[in-house]
């Protein structure tokens, strides 16, 4: 079990290019579909909670899932799994890795990699919207969800609010609307 | 290890423990603090080194905040230094996430908390759309990249059961090389531009 946690998050850490949000489909594939550690709905809550926490999202997800599965030791093991690939790369190749990354062939691969990363993040948004029932026939619930979504997006895009404050306000709206 | 070595490790750990909460505002928010703590106060590094370190940290997978701590620790104190700095920078985050997890797992069935999360889930979709928009701005540079982004979404949407995301990531790198080669053959110029600043809470 601890080994599974470690391997899962080591793999995620290894391919964690371009931001933790791109890693969500991969983490879901491993955590929900493959290992059955949690349901899709619960996984959405984990993303909410880790999005609210300070620090890099991939590490935060690892800490939460590790803790939920195997307590504090699980949290430590999962976190080590995510950071170990970068640590080993820096210690092993460091500057060399940077020089390689300037090579035209590597730059070309980043050209494709960045596109896939963007696609992965868009897909994650669609997947989560589906999980929340935002695509179901219009009802009071769907309308309220779409309004909260739009309001939050404006807060991020236009007012450049930090996720923590938006999530906290959204939680209060939730208590008022659905409580 | 001699007493002087241990003292250096301790100093590295404490310095990055103090820098840890600064990373809450994103990895690049660290730069001025590193300038102050590591360059001016401790005189461990020159100002020019800091730019190199952030360039390397951005090219290795993983979060810039953690990578740069690892790299600075390594430059100053070798492998042990890297470990001391990494643990230091991670410890505050680790404790906060652990406390939040504990609170959530205890409280998630409370009706008010459950109601709050119904709304928060919609906000998370917005947060992810925002993250997608930020990466779109650096990745969608021409029609080829827009095509590849659309293809990725379509493949994931229709063939989710059959395609592992890792395969897509590797495939994306290979497709990039193939597309650049093809564009060159067809006489298109391609702008292989550098990564733009990304907030670390998205990493």
mmCIF file of C-alpha atoms in Angstrom:
data_model
loop_
_atom_site.group_PDB
_atom_site.id
_atom_site.type_symbol
_atom_site.label_atom_id
_atom_site.label_comp_id
_atom_site.label_asym_id
_atom_site.label_seq_id
_atom_site.Cartn_x
_atom_site.Cartn_y
_atom_site.Cartn_z
ATOM 1 C CA UNK A 1 0.000 0.000 0.000
ATOM 2 C CA UNK A 2 2.756 2.470 0.974
ATOM 3 C CA UNK A 3 4.715 1.220 -2.047
ATOM 4 C CA UNK A 4 1.674 1.846 -4.292
ATOM 5 C CA UNK A 5 1.394 5.387 -2.909
ATOM 6 C CA UNK A 6 5.076 6.006 -3.493
ATOM 7 C CA UNK A 7 5.134 4.599 -7.053
ATOM 8 C CA UNK A 8 1.953 6.463 -8.042
ATOM 9 C CA UNK A 9 3.240 9.832 -6.898
ATOM 10 C CA UNK A 10 6.794 9.232 -8.109
ATOM 11 C CA UNK A 11 5.388 8.700 -11.615
ATOM 12 C CA UNK A 12 3.291 11.852 -11.312
ATOM 13 C CA UNK A 13 6.317 13.833 -10.122
ATOM 14 C CA UNK A 14 8.367 12.600 -13.035
ATOM 15 C CA UNK A 15 6.009 13.915 -15.723
ATOM 16 C CA UNK A 16 4.925 17.018 -13.828
ATOM 17 C CA UNK A 17 5.733 19.537 -16.517
ATOM 18 C CA UNK A 18 3.743 22.714 -16.889
ATOM 19 C CA UNK A 19 1.775 22.815 -13.693
ATOM 20 C CA UNK A 20 -0.109 20.591 -11.314
ATOM 21 C CA UNK A 21 -3.504 21.171 -12.894
ATOM 22 C CA UNK A 22 -2.362 19.243 -15.970
ATOM 23 C CA UNK A 23 -1.610 16.310 -13.683
ATOM 24 C CA UNK A 24 -5.188 16.004 -12.397
ATOM 25 C CA UNK A 25 -6.384 13.553 -15.113
ATOM 26 C CA UNK A 26 -3.304 11.421 -14.466
ATOM 27 C CA UNK A 27 -3.806 11.489 -10.693
ATOM 28 C CA UNK A 28 -7.497 10.663 -11.152
ATOM 29 C CA UNK A 29 -6.640 7.780 -13.495
ATOM 30 C CA UNK A 30 -4.331 6.301 -10.836
ATOM 31 C CA UNK A 31 -6.211 7.168 -7.666
ATOM 32 C CA UNK A 32 -9.860 6.689 -8.741
ATOM 33 C CA UNK A 33 -9.834 4.266 -11.677
ATOM 34 C CA UNK A 34 -6.788 2.127 -11.065
ATOM 35 C CA UNK A 35 -6.426 1.849 -7.282
ATOM 36 C CA UNK A 36 -10.006 2.738 -6.291
ATOM 37 C CA UNK A 37 -8.739 4.805 -3.345
ATOM 38 C CA UNK A 38 -11.707 7.185 -3.659
ATOM 39 C CA UNK A 39 -14.843 8.051 -5.672
ATOM 40 C CA UNK A 40 -14.803 10.685 -8.441
ATOM 41 C CA UNK A 41 -16.978 13.022 -6.336
ATOM 42 C CA UNK A 42 -14.616 12.788 -3.368
ATOM 43 C CA UNK A 43 -11.692 13.421 -5.682
ATOM 44 C CA UNK A 44 -13.253 16.749 -6.714
ATOM 45 C CA UNK A 45 -13.384 17.730 -3.039
ATOM 46 C CA UNK A 46 -9.715 16.836 -2.665
ATOM 47 C CA UNK A 47 -8.894 19.209 -5.535
ATOM 48 C CA UNK A 48 -10.993 21.919 -3.858
ATOM 49 C CA UNK A 49 -9.214 21.445 -0.574
ATOM 50 C CA UNK A 50 -5.724 21.310 -2.051
ATOM 51 C CA UNK A 51 -6.465 24.301 -4.286
ATOM 52 C CA UNK A 52 -7.261 26.182 -1.121
ATOM 53 C CA UNK A 53 -3.989 25.137 0.543
ATOM 54 C CA UNK A 54 -0.816 27.103 -0.007
ATOM 55 C CA UNK A 55 1.953 25.505 -1.994
ATOM 56 C CA UNK A 56 2.227 23.478 -5.186
ATOM 57 C CA UNK A 57 -0.984 21.605 -6.011
ATOM 58 C CA UNK A 58 0.570 18.237 -6.985
ATOM 59 C CA UNK A 59 2.418 18.022 -3.651
ATOM 60 C CA UNK A 60 -0.723 19.057 -1.773
ATOM 61 C CA UNK A 61 -2.809 16.348 -3.470
ATOM 62 C CA UNK A 62 -0.130 13.789 -2.596
ATOM 63 C CA UNK A 63 -0.128 14.849 1.073
ATOM 64 C CA UNK A 64 -3.942 14.677 1.322
ATOM 65 C CA UNK A 65 -4.361 11.320 -0.420
ATOM 66 C CA UNK A 66 -1.393 9.840 1.458
ATOM 67 C CA UNK A 67 -2.879 10.976 4.765
ATOM 68 C CA UNK A 68 -6.380 9.775 3.892
ATOM 69 C CA UNK A 69 -5.062 6.333 2.940
ATOM 70 C CA UNK A 70 -2.265 5.664 5.430
ATOM 71 C CA UNK A 71 -2.107 8.462 7.998
ATOM 72 C CA UNK A 72 0.860 10.758 8.545
ATOM 73 C CA UNK A 73 3.359 8.174 7.267
ATOM 74 C CA UNK A 74 1.339 7.849 4.059
ATOM 75 C CA UNK A 75 1.373 11.644 3.680
ATOM 76 C CA UNK A 76 5.171 11.733 4.036
ATOM 77 C CA UNK A 77 5.692 8.836 1.597
ATOM 78 C CA UNK A 78 3.351 10.284 -1.050
ATOM 79 C CA UNK A 79 4.961 13.724 -0.750
ATOM 80 C CA UNK A 80 8.454 12.228 -1.082
ATOM 81 C CA UNK A 81 7.257 10.383 -4.178
ATOM 82 C CA UNK A 82 6.225 13.628 -5.893
ATOM 83 C CA UNK A 83 9.386 15.594 -5.102
ATOM 84 C CA UNK A 84 11.993 12.835 -5.497
ATOM 85 C CA UNK A 85 12.121 12.859 -9.339
ATOM 86 C CA UNK A 86 12.882 16.614 -9.415
ATOM 87 C CA UNK A 87 15.368 16.284 -6.538
ATOM 88 C CA UNK A 88 17.241 13.460 -8.288
ATOM 89 C CA UNK A 89 17.230 15.348 -11.600
ATOM 90 C CA UNK A 90 18.637 18.485 -9.980
ATOM 91 C CA UNK A 91 21.319 16.606 -8.053
ATOM 92 C CA UNK A 92 22.179 14.367 -11.011
ATOM 93 C CA UNK A 93 22.086 16.656 -13.990
ATOM 94 C CA UNK A 94 21.219 20.165 -12.770
ATOM 95 C CA UNK A 95 22.931 22.633 -15.093
ATOM 96 C CA UNK A 96 23.319 19.961 -17.774
ATOM 97 C CA UNK A 97 19.548 19.513 -17.823
ATOM 98 C CA UNK A 98 19.205 23.234 -18.407
ATOM 99 C CA UNK A 99 21.705 23.133 -21.290
ATOM 100 C CA UNK A 100 19.836 20.181 -22.816
ATOM 101 C CA UNK A 101 16.561 22.056 -22.489
ATOM 102 C CA UNK A 102 18.009 24.775 -24.748
ATOM 103 C CA UNK A 103 18.651 22.221 -27.524
ATOM 104 C CA UNK A 104 16.380 22.761 -30.604
ATOM 105 C CA UNK A 105 15.093 19.181 -30.477
ATOM 106 C CA UNK A 106 14.077 19.551 -26.830
ATOM 107 C CA UNK A 107 12.536 22.954 -27.600
ATOM 108 C CA UNK A 108 10.532 21.246 -30.378
ATOM 109 C CA UNK A 109 9.304 18.601 -27.965
ATOM 110 C CA UNK A 110 8.249 21.342 -25.509
ATOM 111 C CA UNK A 111 6.270 22.899 -28.374
ATOM 112 C CA UNK A 112 4.138 19.727 -28.479
ATOM 113 C CA UNK A 113 4.275 19.108 -24.738
ATOM 114 C CA UNK A 114 2.831 22.527 -23.923
ATOM 115 C CA UNK A 115 -0.102 21.896 -26.272
ATOM 116 C CA UNK A 116 -0.889 18.549 -24.637
ATOM 117 C CA UNK A 117 -0.611 20.124 -21.167
ATOM 118 C CA UNK A 118 -3.122 22.823 -22.152
ATOM 119 C CA UNK A 119 -5.437 20.162 -23.605
ATOM 120 C CA UNK A 120 -5.180 18.136 -20.401
ATOM 121 C CA UNK A 121 -6.187 21.127 -18.289
ATOM 122 C CA UNK A 122 -9.181 21.962 -20.536
ATOM 123 C CA UNK A 123 -10.278 18.332 -20.374
ATOM 124 C CA UNK A 124 -9.993 18.418 -16.569
ATOM 125 C CA UNK A 125 -12.362 21.393 -16.476
ATOM 126 C CA UNK A 126 -14.890 19.570 -18.705
ATOM 127 C CA UNK A 127 -14.588 16.398 -16.622
ATOM 128 C CA UNK A 128 -15.138 18.252 -13.334
ATOM 129 C CA UNK A 129 -18.057 20.238 -14.711
ATOM 130 C CA UNK A 130 -19.602 16.910 -15.731
ATOM 131 C CA UNK A 131 -18.953 15.384 -12.284
ATOM 132 C CA UNK A 132 -20.751 18.337 -10.688
ATOM 133 C CA UNK A 133 -23.808 17.847 -12.889
ATOM 134 C CA UNK A 134 -23.323 21.189 -14.619
ATOM 135 C CA UNK A 135 -24.381 19.700 -17.983
ATOM 136 C CA UNK A 136 -27.672 18.212 -16.775
ATOM 137 C CA UNK A 137 -31.023 19.607 -17.968
ATOM 138 C CA UNK A 138 -31.522 23.110 -16.664
ATOM 139 C CA UNK A 139 -32.893 23.300 -13.173
ATOM 140 C CA UNK A 140 -32.496 25.638 -10.224
ATOM 141 C CA UNK A 141 -29.396 23.664 -9.188
ATOM 142 C CA UNK A 142 -27.729 23.855 -12.623
ATOM 143 C CA UNK A 143 -28.380 27.598 -12.854
ATOM 144 C CA UNK A 144 -26.915 28.227 -9.423
ATOM 145 C CA UNK A 145 -23.803 26.201 -10.328
ATOM 146 C CA UNK A 146 -23.331 28.074 -13.595
ATOM 147 C CA UNK A 147 -23.687 31.412 -11.774
ATOM 148 C CA UNK A 148 -21.127 30.432 -9.132
ATOM 149 C CA UNK A 149 -18.806 29.222 -11.880
ATOM 150 C CA UNK A 150 -19.146 32.489 -13.829
ATOM 151 C CA UNK A 151 -18.724 34.647 -10.732
ATOM 152 C CA UNK A 152 -15.596 32.746 -9.683
ATOM 153 C CA UNK A 153 -14.098 32.929 -13.169
ATOM 154 C CA UNK A 154 -14.610 36.712 -13.227
ATOM 155 C CA UNK A 155 -12.931 36.938 -9.815
ATOM 156 C CA UNK A 156 -9.873 35.100 -11.171
ATOM 157 C CA UNK A 157 -9.698 36.637 -14.640
ATOM 158 C CA UNK A 158 -10.763 40.238 -14.057
ATOM 159 C CA UNK A 159 -10.055 40.897 -10.397
ATOM 160 C CA UNK A 160 -7.016 38.566 -10.172
ATOM 161 C CA UNK A 161 -8.096 37.255 -6.784
ATOM 162 C CA UNK A 162 -6.072 34.566 -5.054
ATOM 163 C CA UNK A 163 -7.783 31.126 -5.053
ATOM 164 C CA UNK A 164 -7.972 31.041 -1.245
ATOM 165 C CA UNK A 165 -10.196 34.122 -0.953
ATOM 166 C CA UNK A 166 -12.449 33.058 -3.852
ATOM 167 C CA UNK A 167 -12.882 29.547 -2.456
ATOM 168 C CA UNK A 168 -13.704 30.859 1.028
ATOM 169 C CA UNK A 169 -16.332 33.291 -0.333
ATOM 170 C CA UNK A 170 -17.757 30.554 -2.544
ATOM 171 C CA UNK A 171 -18.051 28.297 0.514
ATOM 172 C CA UNK A 172 -20.072 30.982 2.324
ATOM 173 C CA UNK A 173 -22.317 31.376 -0.735
ATOM 174 C CA UNK A 174 -22.755 27.599 -0.691
ATOM 175 C CA UNK A 175 -23.864 27.609 2.956
ATOM 176 C CA UNK A 176 -26.386 30.371 2.183
ATOM 177 C CA UNK A 177 -27.717 28.696 -0.986
ATOM 178 C CA UNK A 178 -27.615 24.985 -0.242
ATOM 179 C CA UNK A 179 -27.343 24.890 3.572
ATOM 180 C CA UNK B 1 30.174 15.409 9.351
ATOM 181 C CA UNK B 2 31.923 18.048 11.408
ATOM 182 C CA UNK B 3 30.185 20.563 13.620
ATOM 183 C CA UNK B 4 30.666 23.313 11.010
ATOM 184 C CA UNK B 5 28.880 21.187 8.377
ATOM 185 C CA UNK B 6 25.955 20.500 10.716
ATOM 186 C CA UNK B 7 25.698 24.195 11.485
ATOM 187 C CA UNK B 8 25.513 24.986 7.761
ATOM 188 C CA UNK B 9 22.799 22.344 7.258
ATOM 189 C CA UNK B 10 20.825 23.813 10.153
ATOM 190 C CA UNK B 11 21.189 27.337 8.737
ATOM 191 C CA UNK B 12 19.998 26.132 5.316
ATOM 192 C CA UNK B 13 17.020 24.392 6.893
ATOM 193 C CA UNK B 14 16.014 27.444 8.959
ATOM 194 C CA UNK B 15 16.527 29.889 6.078
ATOM 195 C CA UNK B 16 14.223 27.886 3.794
ATOM 196 C CA UNK B 17 11.747 27.237 6.589
ATOM 197 C CA UNK B 18 11.354 31.025 6.743
ATOM 198 C CA UNK B 19 11.112 31.277 2.940
ATOM 199 C CA UNK B 20 8.474 28.476 2.827
ATOM 200 C CA UNK B 21 5.409 30.641 3.626
ATOM 201 C CA UNK B 22 6.555 33.225 1.044
ATOM 202 C CA UNK B 23 6.036 30.610 -1.699
ATOM 203 C CA UNK B 24 2.303 30.706 -0.906
ATOM 204 C CA UNK B 25 2.162 33.632 -3.302
ATOM 205 C CA UNK B 26 3.861 31.591 -6.031
ATOM 206 C CA UNK B 27 7.379 30.386 -6.776
ATOM 207 C CA UNK B 28 8.521 33.650 -8.321
ATOM 208 C CA UNK B 29 7.477 35.534 -5.185
ATOM 209 C CA UNK B 30 10.521 33.851 -3.634
ATOM 210 C CA UNK B 31 13.063 35.709 -5.754
ATOM 211 C CA UNK B 32 13.264 38.961 -3.735
ATOM 212 C CA UNK B 33 13.326 37.026 -0.459
ATOM 213 C CA UNK B 34 16.105 34.770 -1.722
ATOM 214 C CA UNK B 35 18.031 37.858 -2.777
ATOM 215 C CA UNK B 36 17.713 39.208 0.749
ATOM 216 C CA UNK B 37 18.243 36.030 2.792
ATOM 217 C CA UNK B 38 20.659 34.029 0.647
ATOM 218 C CA UNK B 39 22.594 36.705 -1.252
ATOM 219 C CA UNK B 40 22.692 39.770 1.017
ATOM 220 C CA UNK B 41 22.408 38.343 4.509
ATOM 221 C CA UNK B 42 24.203 34.986 4.284
ATOM 222 C CA UNK B 43 26.383 35.810 1.240
ATOM 223 C CA UNK B 44 26.043 32.190 0.088
ATOM 224 C CA UNK B 45 25.459 33.112 -3.553
ATOM 225 C CA UNK B 46 26.000 35.965 -6.018
ATOM 226 C CA UNK B 47 23.023 37.784 -7.462
ATOM 227 C CA UNK B 48 23.764 36.369 -10.970
ATOM 228 C CA UNK B 49 23.537 32.803 -9.646
ATOM 229 C CA UNK B 50 19.928 33.362 -8.614
ATOM 230 C CA UNK B 51 18.816 33.939 -12.229
ATOM 231 C CA UNK B 52 20.537 30.717 -13.357
ATOM 232 C CA UNK B 53 18.975 28.781 -10.521
ATOM 233 C CA UNK B 54 15.456 29.869 -11.453
ATOM 234 C CA UNK B 55 16.104 29.017 -15.113
ATOM 235 C CA UNK B 56 17.124 25.476 -14.180
ATOM 236 C CA UNK B 57 14.280 25.114 -11.671
ATOM 237 C CA UNK B 58 11.791 25.974 -14.391
ATOM 238 C CA UNK B 59 13.125 23.409 -16.845
ATOM 239 C CA UNK B 60 13.055 20.421 -14.459
ATOM 240 C CA UNK B 61 9.617 18.857 -13.758
ATOM 241 C CA UNK B 62 7.941 19.900 -10.529
ATOM 242 C CA UNK B 63 7.208 23.140 -8.710
ATOM 243 C CA UNK B 64 9.659 26.012 -9.060
ATOM 244 C CA UNK B 65 9.497 26.858 -5.352
ATOM 245 C CA UNK B 66 10.696 23.403 -4.336
ATOM 246 C CA UNK B 67 13.155 22.968 -7.206
ATOM 247 C CA UNK B 68 14.925 26.255 -6.546
ATOM 248 C CA UNK B 69 15.269 25.448 -2.834
ATOM 249 C CA UNK B 70 16.754 22.056 -3.747
ATOM 250 C CA UNK B 71 19.170 23.630 -6.221
ATOM 251 C CA UNK B 72 20.331 26.415 -3.900
ATOM 252 C CA UNK B 73 20.813 23.907 -1.080
ATOM 253 C CA UNK B 74 22.844 21.724 -3.426
ATOM 254 C CA UNK B 75 25.057 24.604 -4.566
ATOM 255 C CA UNK B 76 25.781 25.622 -0.981
ATOM 256 C CA UNK B 77 25.931 22.336 0.906
ATOM 257 C CA UNK B 78 26.015 19.425 -1.551
ATOM 258 C CA UNK B 79 23.480 16.605 -1.381
ATOM 259 C CA UNK B 80 22.832 17.067 2.348
ATOM 260 C CA UNK B 81 22.354 20.784 1.772
ATOM 261 C CA UNK B 82 19.797 20.036 -0.951
ATOM 262 C CA UNK B 83 17.869 17.768 1.402
ATOM 263 C CA UNK B 84 17.992 20.297 4.280
ATOM 264 C CA UNK B 85 16.725 23.177 2.111
ATOM 265 C CA UNK B 86 13.989 21.042 0.488
ATOM 266 C CA UNK B 87 12.661 19.840 3.849
ATOM 267 C CA UNK B 88 12.751 23.418 5.136
ATOM 268 C CA UNK B 89 10.760 24.871 2.256
ATOM 269 C CA UNK B 90 8.190 22.046 2.342
ATOM 270 C CA UNK B 91 7.561 21.803 6.081
ATOM 271 C CA UNK B 92 5.127 24.759 6.447
ATOM 272 C CA UNK B 93 3.019 23.586 3.475
ATOM 273 C CA UNK B 94 3.063 20.008 4.723
ATOM 274 C CA UNK B 95 1.751 21.000 8.154
ATOM 275 C CA UNK B 96 -0.997 23.236 6.743
ATOM 276 C CA UNK B 97 -2.218 20.634 4.236
ATOM 277 C CA UNK B 98 -2.164 17.965 6.936
ATOM 278 C CA UNK B 99 -4.260 20.156 9.275
ATOM 279 C CA UNK B 100 -6.728 20.984 6.475
ATOM 280 C CA UNK B 101 -7.033 17.274 5.579
ATOM 281 C CA UNK B 102 -7.673 16.402 9.209
ATOM 282 C CA UNK B 103 -10.331 19.100 9.488
ATOM 283 C CA UNK B 104 -11.970 18.097 6.210
ATOM 284 C CA UNK B 105 -12.091 14.364 6.948
ATOM 285 C CA UNK B 106 -13.692 15.101 10.349
ATOM 286 C CA UNK B 107 -16.168 17.697 9.100
ATOM 287 C CA UNK B 108 -17.107 16.633 5.570
ATOM 288 C CA UNK B 109 -20.424 15.050 6.641
ATOM 289 C CA UNK B 110 -21.587 18.130 8.523
ATOM 290 C CA UNK B 111 -24.499 19.624 6.499
ATOM 291 C CA UNK B 112 -23.010 23.164 6.430
ATOM 292 C CA UNK B 113 -19.617 21.912 5.227
ATOM 293 C CA UNK B 114 -21.289 19.703 2.615
ATOM 294 C CA UNK B 115 -23.312 22.735 1.402
ATOM 295 C CA UNK B 116 -20.164 24.873 1.216
ATOM 296 C CA UNK B 117 -18.468 22.247 -0.933
ATOM 297 C CA UNK B 118 -21.374 22.106 -3.414
ATOM 298 C CA UNK B 119 -20.562 25.726 -4.258
ATOM 299 C CA UNK B 120 -16.778 25.300 -3.973
ATOM 300 C CA UNK B 121 -16.892 22.534 -6.623
ATOM 301 C CA UNK B 122 -18.203 25.049 -9.174
ATOM 302 C CA UNK B 123 -15.433 27.476 -8.157
ATOM 303 C CA UNK B 124 -12.849 24.739 -8.717
ATOM 304 C CA UNK B 125 -14.103 24.295 -12.290
ATOM 305 C CA UNK B 126 -13.579 28.046 -12.744
ATOM 306 C CA UNK B 127 -10.086 27.812 -11.213
ATOM 307 C CA UNK B 128 -9.155 25.038 -13.644
ATOM 308 C CA UNK B 129 -10.562 26.984 -16.613
ATOM 309 C CA UNK B 130 -8.428 29.923 -15.457
ATOM 310 C CA UNK B 131 -5.346 27.667 -15.268
ATOM 311 C CA UNK B 132 -6.155 26.395 -18.770
ATOM 312 C CA UNK B 133 -6.464 29.982 -20.031
ATOM 313 C CA UNK B 134 -3.079 30.897 -18.514
ATOM 314 C CA UNK B 135 -1.316 27.973 -20.192
ATOM 315 C CA UNK B 136 -3.264 28.570 -23.418
ATOM 316 C CA UNK B 137 -1.659 32.005 -23.630
ATOM 317 C CA UNK B 138 1.853 30.511 -23.697
ATOM 318 C CA UNK B 139 1.093 27.332 -25.672
ATOM 319 C CA UNK B 140 -1.374 28.351 -28.402
ATOM 320 C CA UNK B 141 1.172 30.205 -30.546
ATOM 321 C CA UNK B 142 -0.027 29.106 -34.020
ATOM 322 C CA UNK B 143 -2.619 26.926 -35.820
ATOM 323 C CA UNK B 144 -0.572 23.757 -35.310
ATOM 324 C CA UNK B 145 -0.520 24.124 -31.524
ATOM 325 C CA UNK B 146 -4.234 25.005 -31.439
ATOM 326 C CA UNK B 147 -4.870 21.828 -33.467
ATOM 327 C CA UNK B 148 -2.806 19.756 -31.035
ATOM 328 C CA UNK B 149 -4.671 21.226 -28.044
ATOM 329 C CA UNK B 150 -8.028 20.388 -29.666
ATOM 330 C CA UNK B 151 -6.807 16.884 -30.545
ATOM 331 C CA UNK B 152 -5.721 16.273 -26.938
ATOM 332 C CA UNK B 153 -9.123 17.310 -25.563
ATOM 333 C CA UNK B 154 -10.947 15.182 -28.168
ATOM 334 C CA UNK B 155 -8.766 12.101 -27.544
ATOM 335 C CA UNK B 156 -9.279 12.374 -23.785
ATOM 336 C CA UNK B 157 -13.002 12.986 -24.137
ATOM 337 C CA UNK B 158 -13.802 10.115 -26.514
ATOM 338 C CA UNK B 159 -11.122 7.532 -25.728
ATOM 339 C CA UNK B 160 -10.512 8.185 -22.048
ATOM 340 C CA UNK B 161 -10.657 4.459 -21.173
ATOM 341 C CA UNK B 162 -7.983 3.501 -23.669
ATOM 342 C CA UNK B 163 -5.412 6.292 -23.462
ATOM 343 C CA UNK B 164 -3.310 6.807 -20.362
ATOM 344 C CA UNK B 165 -2.420 10.494 -19.815
ATOM 345 C CA UNK B 166 1.305 9.587 -19.641
ATOM 346 C CA UNK B 167 1.083 8.202 -23.191
ATOM 347 C CA UNK B 168 -0.461 11.514 -24.260
ATOM 348 C CA UNK B 169 2.327 13.514 -22.602
ATOM 349 C CA UNK B 170 5.033 11.426 -24.296
ATOM 350 C CA UNK B 171 3.066 11.514 -27.554
ATOM 351 C CA UNK B 172 2.819 15.299 -27.274
ATOM 352 C CA UNK B 173 6.608 15.640 -27.035
ATOM 353 C CA UNK B 174 7.074 13.412 -30.099
ATOM 354 C CA UNK B 175 4.304 15.215 -31.994
ATOM 355 C CA UNK B 176 6.070 18.504 -31.237
ATOM 356 C CA UNK B 177 9.296 17.265 -32.846
ATOM 357 C CA UNK B 178 7.375 15.879 -35.847
ATOM 358 C CA UNK B 179 5.355 19.077 -36.311
ATOM 359 C CA UNK B 180 8.382 21.380 -36.152
ATOM 360 C CA UNK B 181 10.099 19.190 -38.751
ATOM 361 C CA UNK B 182 6.978 19.246 -40.942
ATOM 362 C CA UNK B 183 6.546 23.006 -40.598
ATOM 363 C CA UNK B 184 10.175 23.507 -41.590
ATOM 364 C CA UNK B 185 9.626 21.312 -44.686
ATOM 365 C CA UNK B 186 6.559 23.361 -45.601
ATOM 366 C CA UNK B 187 8.477 26.581 -45.079
ATOM 367 C CA UNK B 188 6.711 27.881 -41.964
ATOM 368 C CA UNK B 189 8.666 29.738 -39.323
ATOM 369 C CA UNK B 190 7.961 28.565 -35.795
ATOM 370 C CA UNK B 191 8.322 30.675 -32.722
ATOM 371 C CA UNK B 192 9.714 28.416 -30.002
ATOM 372 C CA UNK B 193 9.269 30.918 -27.294
ATOM 373 C CA UNK B 194 10.204 30.725 -23.676
ATOM 374 C CA UNK B 195 7.850 29.910 -20.909
ATOM 375 C CA UNK B 196 6.009 32.838 -19.414
ATOM 376 C CA UNK B 197 5.684 33.428 -15.738
ATOM 377 C CA UNK B 198 3.245 30.962 -14.209
ATOM 378 C CA UNK B 199 1.906 31.397 -10.718
ATOM 379 C CA UNK B 200 3.115 28.659 -8.499
ATOM 380 C CA UNK B 201 -0.261 27.837 -7.079
ATOM 381 C CA UNK B 202 -0.912 26.368 -10.482
ATOM 382 C CA UNK B 203 2.174 24.166 -10.330
#
